[in-house]
mmCIF file of C-alpha atoms in Angstrom:
data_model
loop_
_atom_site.group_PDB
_atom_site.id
_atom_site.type_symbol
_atom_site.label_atom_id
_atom_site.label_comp_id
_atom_site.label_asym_id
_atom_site.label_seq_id
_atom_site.Cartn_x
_atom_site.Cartn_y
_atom_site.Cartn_z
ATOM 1 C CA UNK S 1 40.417 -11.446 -29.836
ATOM 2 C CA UNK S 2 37.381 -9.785 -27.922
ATOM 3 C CA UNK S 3 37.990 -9.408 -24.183
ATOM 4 C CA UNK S 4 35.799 -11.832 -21.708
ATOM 5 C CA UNK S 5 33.147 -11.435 -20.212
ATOM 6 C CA UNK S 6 34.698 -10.766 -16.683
ATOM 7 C CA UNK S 7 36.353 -7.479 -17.482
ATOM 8 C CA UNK S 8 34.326 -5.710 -20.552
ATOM 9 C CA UNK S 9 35.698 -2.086 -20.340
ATOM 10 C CA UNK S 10 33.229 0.972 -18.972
ATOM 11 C CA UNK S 11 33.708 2.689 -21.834
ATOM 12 C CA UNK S 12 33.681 1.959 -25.897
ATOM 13 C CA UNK S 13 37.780 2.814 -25.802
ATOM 14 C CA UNK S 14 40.699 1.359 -23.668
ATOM 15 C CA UNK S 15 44.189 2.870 -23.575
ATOM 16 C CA UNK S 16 46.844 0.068 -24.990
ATOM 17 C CA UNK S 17 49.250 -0.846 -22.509
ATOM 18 C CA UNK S 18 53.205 0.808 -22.503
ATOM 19 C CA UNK S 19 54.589 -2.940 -22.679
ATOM 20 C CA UNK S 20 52.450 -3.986 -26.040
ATOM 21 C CA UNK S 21 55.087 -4.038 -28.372
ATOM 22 C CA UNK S 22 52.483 -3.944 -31.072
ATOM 23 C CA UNK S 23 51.403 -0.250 -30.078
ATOM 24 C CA UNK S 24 54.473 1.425 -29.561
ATOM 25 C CA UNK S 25 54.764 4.123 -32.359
ATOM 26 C CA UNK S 26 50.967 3.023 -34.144
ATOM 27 C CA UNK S 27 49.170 5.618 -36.575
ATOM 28 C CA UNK S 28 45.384 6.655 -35.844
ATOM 29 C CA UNK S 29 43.451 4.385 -38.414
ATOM 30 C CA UNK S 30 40.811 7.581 -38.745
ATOM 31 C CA UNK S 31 41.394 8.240 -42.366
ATOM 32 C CA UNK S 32 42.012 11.934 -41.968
ATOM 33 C CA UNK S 33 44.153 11.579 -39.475
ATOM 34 C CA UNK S 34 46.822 8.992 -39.557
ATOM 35 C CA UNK S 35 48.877 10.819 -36.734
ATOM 36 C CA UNK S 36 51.597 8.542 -34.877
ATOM 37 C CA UNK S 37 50.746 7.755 -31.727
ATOM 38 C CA UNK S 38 53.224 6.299 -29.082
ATOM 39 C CA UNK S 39 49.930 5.646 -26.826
ATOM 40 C CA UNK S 40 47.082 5.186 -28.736
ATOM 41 C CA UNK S 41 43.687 3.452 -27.788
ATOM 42 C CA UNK S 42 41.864 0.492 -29.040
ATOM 43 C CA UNK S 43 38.188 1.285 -29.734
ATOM 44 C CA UNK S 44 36.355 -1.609 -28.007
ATOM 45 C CA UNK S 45 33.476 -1.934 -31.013
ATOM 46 C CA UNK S 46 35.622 -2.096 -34.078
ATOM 47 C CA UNK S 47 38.923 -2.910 -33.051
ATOM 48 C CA UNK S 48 40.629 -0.357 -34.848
ATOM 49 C CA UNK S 49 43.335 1.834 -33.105
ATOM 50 C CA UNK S 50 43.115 5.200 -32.956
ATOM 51 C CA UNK S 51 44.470 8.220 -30.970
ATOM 52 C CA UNK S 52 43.246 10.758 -28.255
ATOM 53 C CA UNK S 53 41.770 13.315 -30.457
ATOM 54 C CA UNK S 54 39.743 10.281 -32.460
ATOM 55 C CA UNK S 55 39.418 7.655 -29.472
ATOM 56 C CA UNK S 56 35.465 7.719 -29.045
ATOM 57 C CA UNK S 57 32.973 6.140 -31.869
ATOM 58 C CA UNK S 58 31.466 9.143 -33.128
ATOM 59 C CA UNK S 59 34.994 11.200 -33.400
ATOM 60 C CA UNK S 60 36.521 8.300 -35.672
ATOM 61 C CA UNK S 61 32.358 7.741 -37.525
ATOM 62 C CA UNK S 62 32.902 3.798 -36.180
ATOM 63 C CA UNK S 63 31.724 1.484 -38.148
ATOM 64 C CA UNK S 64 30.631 -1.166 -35.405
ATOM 65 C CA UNK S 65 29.083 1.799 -33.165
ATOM 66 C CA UNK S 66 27.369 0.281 -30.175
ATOM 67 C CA UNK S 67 28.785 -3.351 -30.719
ATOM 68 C CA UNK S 68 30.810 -2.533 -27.473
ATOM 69 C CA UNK S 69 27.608 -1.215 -25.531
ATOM 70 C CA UNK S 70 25.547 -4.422 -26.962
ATOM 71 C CA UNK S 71 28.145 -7.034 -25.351
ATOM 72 C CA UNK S 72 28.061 -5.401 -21.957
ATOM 73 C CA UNK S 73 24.304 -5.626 -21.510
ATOM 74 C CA UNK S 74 24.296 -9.032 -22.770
ATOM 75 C CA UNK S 75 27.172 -10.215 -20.272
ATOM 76 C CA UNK S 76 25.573 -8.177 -17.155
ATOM 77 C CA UNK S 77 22.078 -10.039 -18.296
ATOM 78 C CA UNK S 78 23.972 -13.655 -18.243
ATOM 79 C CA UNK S 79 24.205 -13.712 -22.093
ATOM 80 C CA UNK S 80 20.946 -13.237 -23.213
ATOM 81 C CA UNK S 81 19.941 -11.185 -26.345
ATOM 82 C CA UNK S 82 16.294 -9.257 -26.516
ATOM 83 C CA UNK S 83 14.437 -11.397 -28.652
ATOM 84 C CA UNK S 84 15.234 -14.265 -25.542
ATOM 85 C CA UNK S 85 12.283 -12.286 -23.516
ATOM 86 C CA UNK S 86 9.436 -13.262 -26.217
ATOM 87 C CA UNK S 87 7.057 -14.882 -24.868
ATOM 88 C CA UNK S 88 8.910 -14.671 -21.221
ATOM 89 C CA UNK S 89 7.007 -13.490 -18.246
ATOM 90 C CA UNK S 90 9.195 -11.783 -15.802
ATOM 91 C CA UNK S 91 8.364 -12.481 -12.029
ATOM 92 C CA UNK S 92 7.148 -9.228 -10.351
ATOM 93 C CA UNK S 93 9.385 -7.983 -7.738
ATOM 94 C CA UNK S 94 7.371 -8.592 -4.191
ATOM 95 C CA UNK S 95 7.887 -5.462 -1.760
ATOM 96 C CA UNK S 96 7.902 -6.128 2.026
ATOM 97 C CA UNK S 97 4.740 -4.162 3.017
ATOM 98 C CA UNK S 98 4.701 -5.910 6.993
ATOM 99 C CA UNK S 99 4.458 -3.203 9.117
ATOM 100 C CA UNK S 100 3.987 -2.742 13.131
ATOM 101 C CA UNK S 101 0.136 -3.882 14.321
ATOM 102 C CA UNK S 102 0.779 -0.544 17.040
ATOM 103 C CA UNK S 103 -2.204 1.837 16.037
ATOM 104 C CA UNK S 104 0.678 4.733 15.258
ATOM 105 C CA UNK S 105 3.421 3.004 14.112
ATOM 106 C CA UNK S 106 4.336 2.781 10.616
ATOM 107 C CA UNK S 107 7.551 0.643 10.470
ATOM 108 C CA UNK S 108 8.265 -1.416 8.420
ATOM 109 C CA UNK S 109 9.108 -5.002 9.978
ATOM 110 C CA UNK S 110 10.180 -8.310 8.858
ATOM 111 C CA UNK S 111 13.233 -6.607 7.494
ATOM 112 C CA UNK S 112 17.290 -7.085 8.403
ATOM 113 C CA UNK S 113 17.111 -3.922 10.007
ATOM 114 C CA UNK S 114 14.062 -4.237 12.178
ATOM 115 C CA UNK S 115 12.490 -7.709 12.755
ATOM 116 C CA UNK S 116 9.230 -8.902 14.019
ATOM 117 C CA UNK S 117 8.537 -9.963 17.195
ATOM 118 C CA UNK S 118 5.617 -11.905 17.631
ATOM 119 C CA UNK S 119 3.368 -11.238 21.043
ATOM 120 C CA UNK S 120 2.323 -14.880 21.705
ATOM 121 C CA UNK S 121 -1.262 -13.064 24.072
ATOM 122 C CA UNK S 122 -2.613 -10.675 21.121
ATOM 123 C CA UNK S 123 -1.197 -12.978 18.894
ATOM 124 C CA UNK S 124 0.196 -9.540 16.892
ATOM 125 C CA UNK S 125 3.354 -8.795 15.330
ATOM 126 C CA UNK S 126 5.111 -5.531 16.620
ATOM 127 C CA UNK S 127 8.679 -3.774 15.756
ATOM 128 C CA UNK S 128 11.424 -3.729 18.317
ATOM 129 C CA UNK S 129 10.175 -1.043 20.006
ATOM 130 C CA UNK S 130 6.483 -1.830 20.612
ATOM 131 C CA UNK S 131 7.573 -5.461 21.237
ATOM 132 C CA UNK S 132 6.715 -5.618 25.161
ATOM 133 C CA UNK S 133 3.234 -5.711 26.427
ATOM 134 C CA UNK S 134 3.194 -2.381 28.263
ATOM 135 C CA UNK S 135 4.268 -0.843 25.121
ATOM 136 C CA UNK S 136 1.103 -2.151 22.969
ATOM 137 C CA UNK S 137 -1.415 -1.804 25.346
ATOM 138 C CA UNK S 138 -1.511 -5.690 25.018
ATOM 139 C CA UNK S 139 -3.884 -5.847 27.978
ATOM 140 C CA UNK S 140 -6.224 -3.521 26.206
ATOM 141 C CA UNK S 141 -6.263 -6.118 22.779
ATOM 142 C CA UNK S 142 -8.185 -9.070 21.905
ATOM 143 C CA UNK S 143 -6.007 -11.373 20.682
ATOM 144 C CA UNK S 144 -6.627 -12.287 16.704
ATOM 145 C CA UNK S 145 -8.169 -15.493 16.166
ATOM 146 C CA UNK S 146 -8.760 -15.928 19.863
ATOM 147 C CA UNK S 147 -11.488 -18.579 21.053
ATOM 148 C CA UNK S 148 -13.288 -18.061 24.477
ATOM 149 C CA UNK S 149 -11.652 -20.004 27.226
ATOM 150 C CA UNK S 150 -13.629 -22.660 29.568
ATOM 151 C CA UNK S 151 -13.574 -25.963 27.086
ATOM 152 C CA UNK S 152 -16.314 -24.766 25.217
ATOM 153 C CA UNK S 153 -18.373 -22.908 27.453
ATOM 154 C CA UNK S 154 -19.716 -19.746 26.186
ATOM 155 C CA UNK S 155 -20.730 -18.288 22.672
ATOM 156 C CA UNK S 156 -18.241 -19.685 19.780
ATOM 157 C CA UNK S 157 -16.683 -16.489 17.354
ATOM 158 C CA UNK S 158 -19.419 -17.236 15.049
ATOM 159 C CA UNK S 159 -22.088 -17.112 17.619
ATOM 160 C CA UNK S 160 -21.074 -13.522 18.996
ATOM 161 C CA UNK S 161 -20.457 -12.403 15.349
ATOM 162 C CA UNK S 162 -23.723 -13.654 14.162
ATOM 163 C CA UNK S 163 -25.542 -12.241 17.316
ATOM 164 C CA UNK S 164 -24.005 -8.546 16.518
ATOM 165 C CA UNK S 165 -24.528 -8.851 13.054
ATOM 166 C CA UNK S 166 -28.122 -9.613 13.822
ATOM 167 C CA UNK S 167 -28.452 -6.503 16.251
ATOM 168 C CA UNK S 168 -27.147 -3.996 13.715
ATOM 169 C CA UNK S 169 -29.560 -5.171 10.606
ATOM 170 C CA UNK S 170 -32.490 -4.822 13.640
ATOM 171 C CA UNK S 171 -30.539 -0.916 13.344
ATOM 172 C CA UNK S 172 -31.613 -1.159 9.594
ATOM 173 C CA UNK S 173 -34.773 -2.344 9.794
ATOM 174 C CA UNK S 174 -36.638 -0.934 13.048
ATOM 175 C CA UNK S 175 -35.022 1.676 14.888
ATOM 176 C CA UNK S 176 -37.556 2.110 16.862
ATOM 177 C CA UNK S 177 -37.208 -0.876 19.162
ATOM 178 C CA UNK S 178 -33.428 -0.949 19.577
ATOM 179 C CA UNK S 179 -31.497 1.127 22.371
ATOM 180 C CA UNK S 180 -29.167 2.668 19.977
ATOM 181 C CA UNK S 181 -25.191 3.531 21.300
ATOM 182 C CA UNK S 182 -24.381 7.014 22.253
ATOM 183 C CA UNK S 183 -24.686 9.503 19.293
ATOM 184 C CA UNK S 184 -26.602 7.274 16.632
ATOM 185 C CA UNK S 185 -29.492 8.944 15.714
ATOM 186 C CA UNK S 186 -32.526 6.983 15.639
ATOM 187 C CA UNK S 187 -34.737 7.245 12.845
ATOM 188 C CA UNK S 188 -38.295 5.796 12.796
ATOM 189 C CA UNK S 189 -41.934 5.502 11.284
ATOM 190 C CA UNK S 190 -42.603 8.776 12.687
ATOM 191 C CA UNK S 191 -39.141 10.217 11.229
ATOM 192 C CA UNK S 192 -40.762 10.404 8.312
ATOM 193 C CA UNK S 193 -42.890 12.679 9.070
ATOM 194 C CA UNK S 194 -40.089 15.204 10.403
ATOM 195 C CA UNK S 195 -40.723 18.623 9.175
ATOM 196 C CA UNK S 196 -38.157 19.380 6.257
ATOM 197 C CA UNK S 197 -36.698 21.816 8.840
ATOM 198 C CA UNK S 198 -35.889 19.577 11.377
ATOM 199 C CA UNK S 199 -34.089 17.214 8.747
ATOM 200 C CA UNK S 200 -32.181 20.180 7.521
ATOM 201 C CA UNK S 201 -31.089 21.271 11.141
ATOM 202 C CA UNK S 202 -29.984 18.129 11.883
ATOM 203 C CA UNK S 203 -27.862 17.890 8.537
ATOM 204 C CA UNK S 204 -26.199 21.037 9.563
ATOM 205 C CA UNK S 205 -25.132 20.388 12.696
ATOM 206 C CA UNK S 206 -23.957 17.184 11.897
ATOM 207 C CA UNK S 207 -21.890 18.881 9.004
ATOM 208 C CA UNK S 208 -20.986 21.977 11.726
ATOM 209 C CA UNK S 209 -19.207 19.133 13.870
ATOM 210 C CA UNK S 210 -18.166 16.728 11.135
ATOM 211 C CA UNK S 211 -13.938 16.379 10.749
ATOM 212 C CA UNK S 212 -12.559 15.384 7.792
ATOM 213 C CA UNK S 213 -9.586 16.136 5.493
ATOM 214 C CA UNK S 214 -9.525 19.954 5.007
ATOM 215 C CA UNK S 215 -8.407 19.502 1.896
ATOM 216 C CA UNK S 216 -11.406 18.095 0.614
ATOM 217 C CA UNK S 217 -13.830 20.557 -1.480
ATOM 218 C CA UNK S 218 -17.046 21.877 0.029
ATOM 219 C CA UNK S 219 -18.965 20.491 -3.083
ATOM 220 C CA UNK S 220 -17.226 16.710 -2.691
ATOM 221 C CA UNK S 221 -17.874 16.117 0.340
ATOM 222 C CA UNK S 222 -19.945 13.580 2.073
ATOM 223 C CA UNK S 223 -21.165 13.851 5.874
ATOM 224 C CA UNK S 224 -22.059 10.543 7.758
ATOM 225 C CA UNK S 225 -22.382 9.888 11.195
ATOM 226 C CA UNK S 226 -20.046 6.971 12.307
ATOM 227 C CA UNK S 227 -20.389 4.109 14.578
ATOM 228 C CA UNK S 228 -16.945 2.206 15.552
ATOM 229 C CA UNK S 229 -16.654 -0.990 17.408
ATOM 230 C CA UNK S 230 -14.655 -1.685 20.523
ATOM 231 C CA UNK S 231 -11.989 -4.332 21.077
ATOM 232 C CA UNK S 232 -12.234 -3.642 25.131
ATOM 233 C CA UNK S 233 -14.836 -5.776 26.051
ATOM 234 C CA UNK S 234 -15.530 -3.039 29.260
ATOM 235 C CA UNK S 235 -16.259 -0.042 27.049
ATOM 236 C CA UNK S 236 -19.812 0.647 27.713
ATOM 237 C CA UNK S 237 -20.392 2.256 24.634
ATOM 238 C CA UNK S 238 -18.617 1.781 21.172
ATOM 239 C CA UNK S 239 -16.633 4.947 19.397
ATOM 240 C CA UNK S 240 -18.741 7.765 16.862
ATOM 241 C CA UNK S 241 -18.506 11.124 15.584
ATOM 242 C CA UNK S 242 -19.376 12.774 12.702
ATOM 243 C CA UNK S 243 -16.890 13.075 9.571
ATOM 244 C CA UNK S 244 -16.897 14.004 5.934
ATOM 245 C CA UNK S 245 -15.102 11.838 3.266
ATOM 246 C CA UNK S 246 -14.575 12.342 -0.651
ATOM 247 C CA UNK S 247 -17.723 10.866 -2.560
ATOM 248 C CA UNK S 248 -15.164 9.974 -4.495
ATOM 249 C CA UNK S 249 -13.019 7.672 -2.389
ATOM 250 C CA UNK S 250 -13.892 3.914 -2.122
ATOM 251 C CA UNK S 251 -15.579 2.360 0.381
ATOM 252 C CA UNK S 252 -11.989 0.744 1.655
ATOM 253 C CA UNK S 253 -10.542 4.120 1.776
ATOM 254 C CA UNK S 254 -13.457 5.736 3.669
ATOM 255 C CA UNK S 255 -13.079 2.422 6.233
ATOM 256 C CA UNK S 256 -9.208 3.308 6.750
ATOM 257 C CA UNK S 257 -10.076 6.800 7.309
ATOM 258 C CA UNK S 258 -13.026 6.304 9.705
ATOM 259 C CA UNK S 259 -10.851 3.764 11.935
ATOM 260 C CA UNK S 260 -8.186 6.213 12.060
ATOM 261 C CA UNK S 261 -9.750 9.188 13.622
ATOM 262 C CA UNK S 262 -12.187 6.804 16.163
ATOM 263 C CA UNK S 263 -8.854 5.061 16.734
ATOM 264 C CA UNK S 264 -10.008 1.731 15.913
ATOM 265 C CA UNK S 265 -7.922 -0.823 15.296
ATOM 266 C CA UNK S 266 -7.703 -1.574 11.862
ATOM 267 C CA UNK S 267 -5.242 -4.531 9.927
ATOM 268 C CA UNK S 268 -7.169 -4.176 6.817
ATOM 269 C CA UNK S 269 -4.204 -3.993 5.166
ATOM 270 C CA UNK S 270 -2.135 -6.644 6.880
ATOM 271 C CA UNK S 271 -4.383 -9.626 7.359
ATOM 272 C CA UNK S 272 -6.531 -12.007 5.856
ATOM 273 C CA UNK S 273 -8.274 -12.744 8.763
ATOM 274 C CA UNK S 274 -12.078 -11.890 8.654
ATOM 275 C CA UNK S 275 -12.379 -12.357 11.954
ATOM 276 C CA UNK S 276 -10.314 -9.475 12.726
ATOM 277 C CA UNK S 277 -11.120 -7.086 9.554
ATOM 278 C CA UNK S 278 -13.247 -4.764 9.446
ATOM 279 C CA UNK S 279 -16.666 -4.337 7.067
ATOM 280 C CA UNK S 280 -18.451 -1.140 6.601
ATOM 281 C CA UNK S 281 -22.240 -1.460 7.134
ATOM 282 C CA UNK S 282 -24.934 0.892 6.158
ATOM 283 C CA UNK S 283 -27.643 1.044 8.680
ATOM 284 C CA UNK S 284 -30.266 3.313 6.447
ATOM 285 C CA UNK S 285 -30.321 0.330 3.600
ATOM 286 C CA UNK S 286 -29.801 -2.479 5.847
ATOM 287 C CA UNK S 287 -26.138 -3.997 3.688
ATOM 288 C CA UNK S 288 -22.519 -4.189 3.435
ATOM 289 C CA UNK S 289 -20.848 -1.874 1.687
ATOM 290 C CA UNK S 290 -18.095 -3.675 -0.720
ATOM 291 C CA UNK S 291 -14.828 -2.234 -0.750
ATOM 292 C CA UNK S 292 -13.849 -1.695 -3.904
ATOM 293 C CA UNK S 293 -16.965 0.445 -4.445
ATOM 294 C CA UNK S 294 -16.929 4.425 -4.704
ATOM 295 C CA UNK S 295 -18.584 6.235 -1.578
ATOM 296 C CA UNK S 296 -20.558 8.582 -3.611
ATOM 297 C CA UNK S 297 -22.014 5.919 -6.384
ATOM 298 C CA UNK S 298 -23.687 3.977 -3.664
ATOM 299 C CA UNK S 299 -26.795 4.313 -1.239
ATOM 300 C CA UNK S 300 -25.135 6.391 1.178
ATOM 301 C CA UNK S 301 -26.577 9.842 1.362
ATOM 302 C CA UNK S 302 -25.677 12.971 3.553
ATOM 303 C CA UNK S 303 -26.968 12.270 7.299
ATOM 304 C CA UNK S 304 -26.663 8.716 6.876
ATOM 305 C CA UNK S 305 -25.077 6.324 9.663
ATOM 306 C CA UNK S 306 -22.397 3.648 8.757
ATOM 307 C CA UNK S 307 -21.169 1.644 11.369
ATOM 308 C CA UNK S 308 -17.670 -0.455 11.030
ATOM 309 C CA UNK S 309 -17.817 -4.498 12.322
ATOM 310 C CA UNK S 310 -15.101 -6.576 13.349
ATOM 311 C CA UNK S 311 -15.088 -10.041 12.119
ATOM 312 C CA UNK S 312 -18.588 -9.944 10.067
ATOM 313 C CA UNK S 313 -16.776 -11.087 6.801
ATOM 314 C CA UNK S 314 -17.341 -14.428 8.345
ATOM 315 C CA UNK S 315 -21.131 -14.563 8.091
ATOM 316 C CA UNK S 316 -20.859 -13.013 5.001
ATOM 317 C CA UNK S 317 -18.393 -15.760 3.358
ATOM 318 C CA UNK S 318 -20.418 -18.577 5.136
ATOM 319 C CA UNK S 319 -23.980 -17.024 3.458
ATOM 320 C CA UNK S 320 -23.082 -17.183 0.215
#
């Protein structure tokens, strides 16, 4: 009788009890061997009885090897052999990839150790110990999917979206006419006729003050001057500098990198949201840069300005 499927035994031999009659004074069945045993064991894949010297499968050449093994994979797996997976698709196991909206804070949340708690005025979700206001800078945070107060006075989301979105393709298109923020370069009819010296001066000293990932080789990288947009609505001027990225990162990557070092908010990864994600735009051809693409197979050349926009997937979703 094979034993059930509650207590299979960890290994492909049990010892035989002292109080089984039946194997008190038993000879090894191995054929060479035929030794009396007054404890022998029971090999769990043939059945046969056997003693300490030819207890495991390969010791006493079993001839039901791995029959032991097979039963206690199919009993941990509820009884089911392989061929039950054909044609099965196995649900992928989801990981918990929540973390804390704080701009340095990595934990994880929605989690038994560390739950969410949800700031009902920046309508973010923060870990136990960014959870009060004063701890998040709430003050300093539009809240996501906020609507301007007043019963309908003012610009709508899509009004003040559309009217920045129109301001920085003016960028693309005539620089010559806009008041650009602090540190974009503007670049006119009459920059093309910039001696090739000037344009190469200008290159290098953006590249002597780009930062970037050290790591990064000298021939790989690409230097861009970069514009970032600010959630306090009483910064007079929006975050730049001048980095370097990998021409061969994608665009996505370059974003998360950018809004890191101007310490822009960025829940690219945690949100849906296009009102509160952020787009890459590329002010020398005047378009959106798509995420998945790779920095150095696009338009963007060394020198060039990119500027990152809160909320413009909206117009984009709404113009196609």
């Amino acid at each position: 009788m094979s034993s059930s499927p509650a207590s299979q035994p960890p290994s492909s031999y049990t010892q035989m009890p002292e109080h089984d009659l039946d194997a008190i004074g038993r000879n090894c069945q191995y054929e060479f061997c035929r030794q009396l045993d007054f404890l022998p064991f029971r090999c769990e894949s043939c059945r046969g009885t056997f003693c300490l010297e030819h207890r495991t499968e390969t010791a006493h050449n079993c001839s039901h090897a791995g029959e032991w093994a097979r039963r206690r994979r199919e009993n941990n797996t509820g009884g089911s052999n392989a061929s039950d997976g054909i044609g099965k698709t196995t649900k992928p196991t989801v990981y918990n990839s929540d973390q804390c909206a704080h701009l340095t804070c990595k934990t994880l949340i929605n989690t038994s150790k560390s739950p969410a708690v949800h700031c009902d005025r920046c309508n973010r979700q923060y870990c136990l110990q960014h959870r009060l206001r004063e701890e998040h800078d709430c003050a300093k945070l539009t809240p996501l999917g906020a609507r301007p107060a007043g019963g309908g006075q003012g610009p709508t989301a899509n009004e003040t979206i559309r009217s920045m979105f129109s301001k920085v393709r003016t960028w693309g298109k005539d620089k010559t006419t806009i008041s650009l923020p602090a540190g974009l370069k503007q670049t006119s009819s009459s920059s093309s006729r910039t001696t090739t010296g000037s344009a190469i001066s200008q290159l290098n000293e953006l590249k002597r003050t780009a930062k970037g990932d050290a790591s990064i080789p000298q021939e790989r990288r690409l230097h861009l001057h970069v514009v970032g947009c600010s959630d306090n609505p009483n910064a007079r001027e929006p975050p730049s500098g001048n980095f370097f990225f990998d021409t061969r990162w994608k665009v996505g990557r370059v974003l998360d990198d950018a809004a890191r070092r101007l310490k822009v908010e960025n829940v690219n990864n945690r949100s849906d949201d296009e009102e509160a994600r952020l787009r890459i735009f590329h002010i020398e051809s005047g378009q959106f840069l798509e995420f998945s693409a790779v920095i150095g197979e696009t338009n963007v050349k060394p020198g060039h300005t990119i500027v990152l926009l809160r909320g413009a997937g909206v117009l984009l979703q709404n113009n196609k």
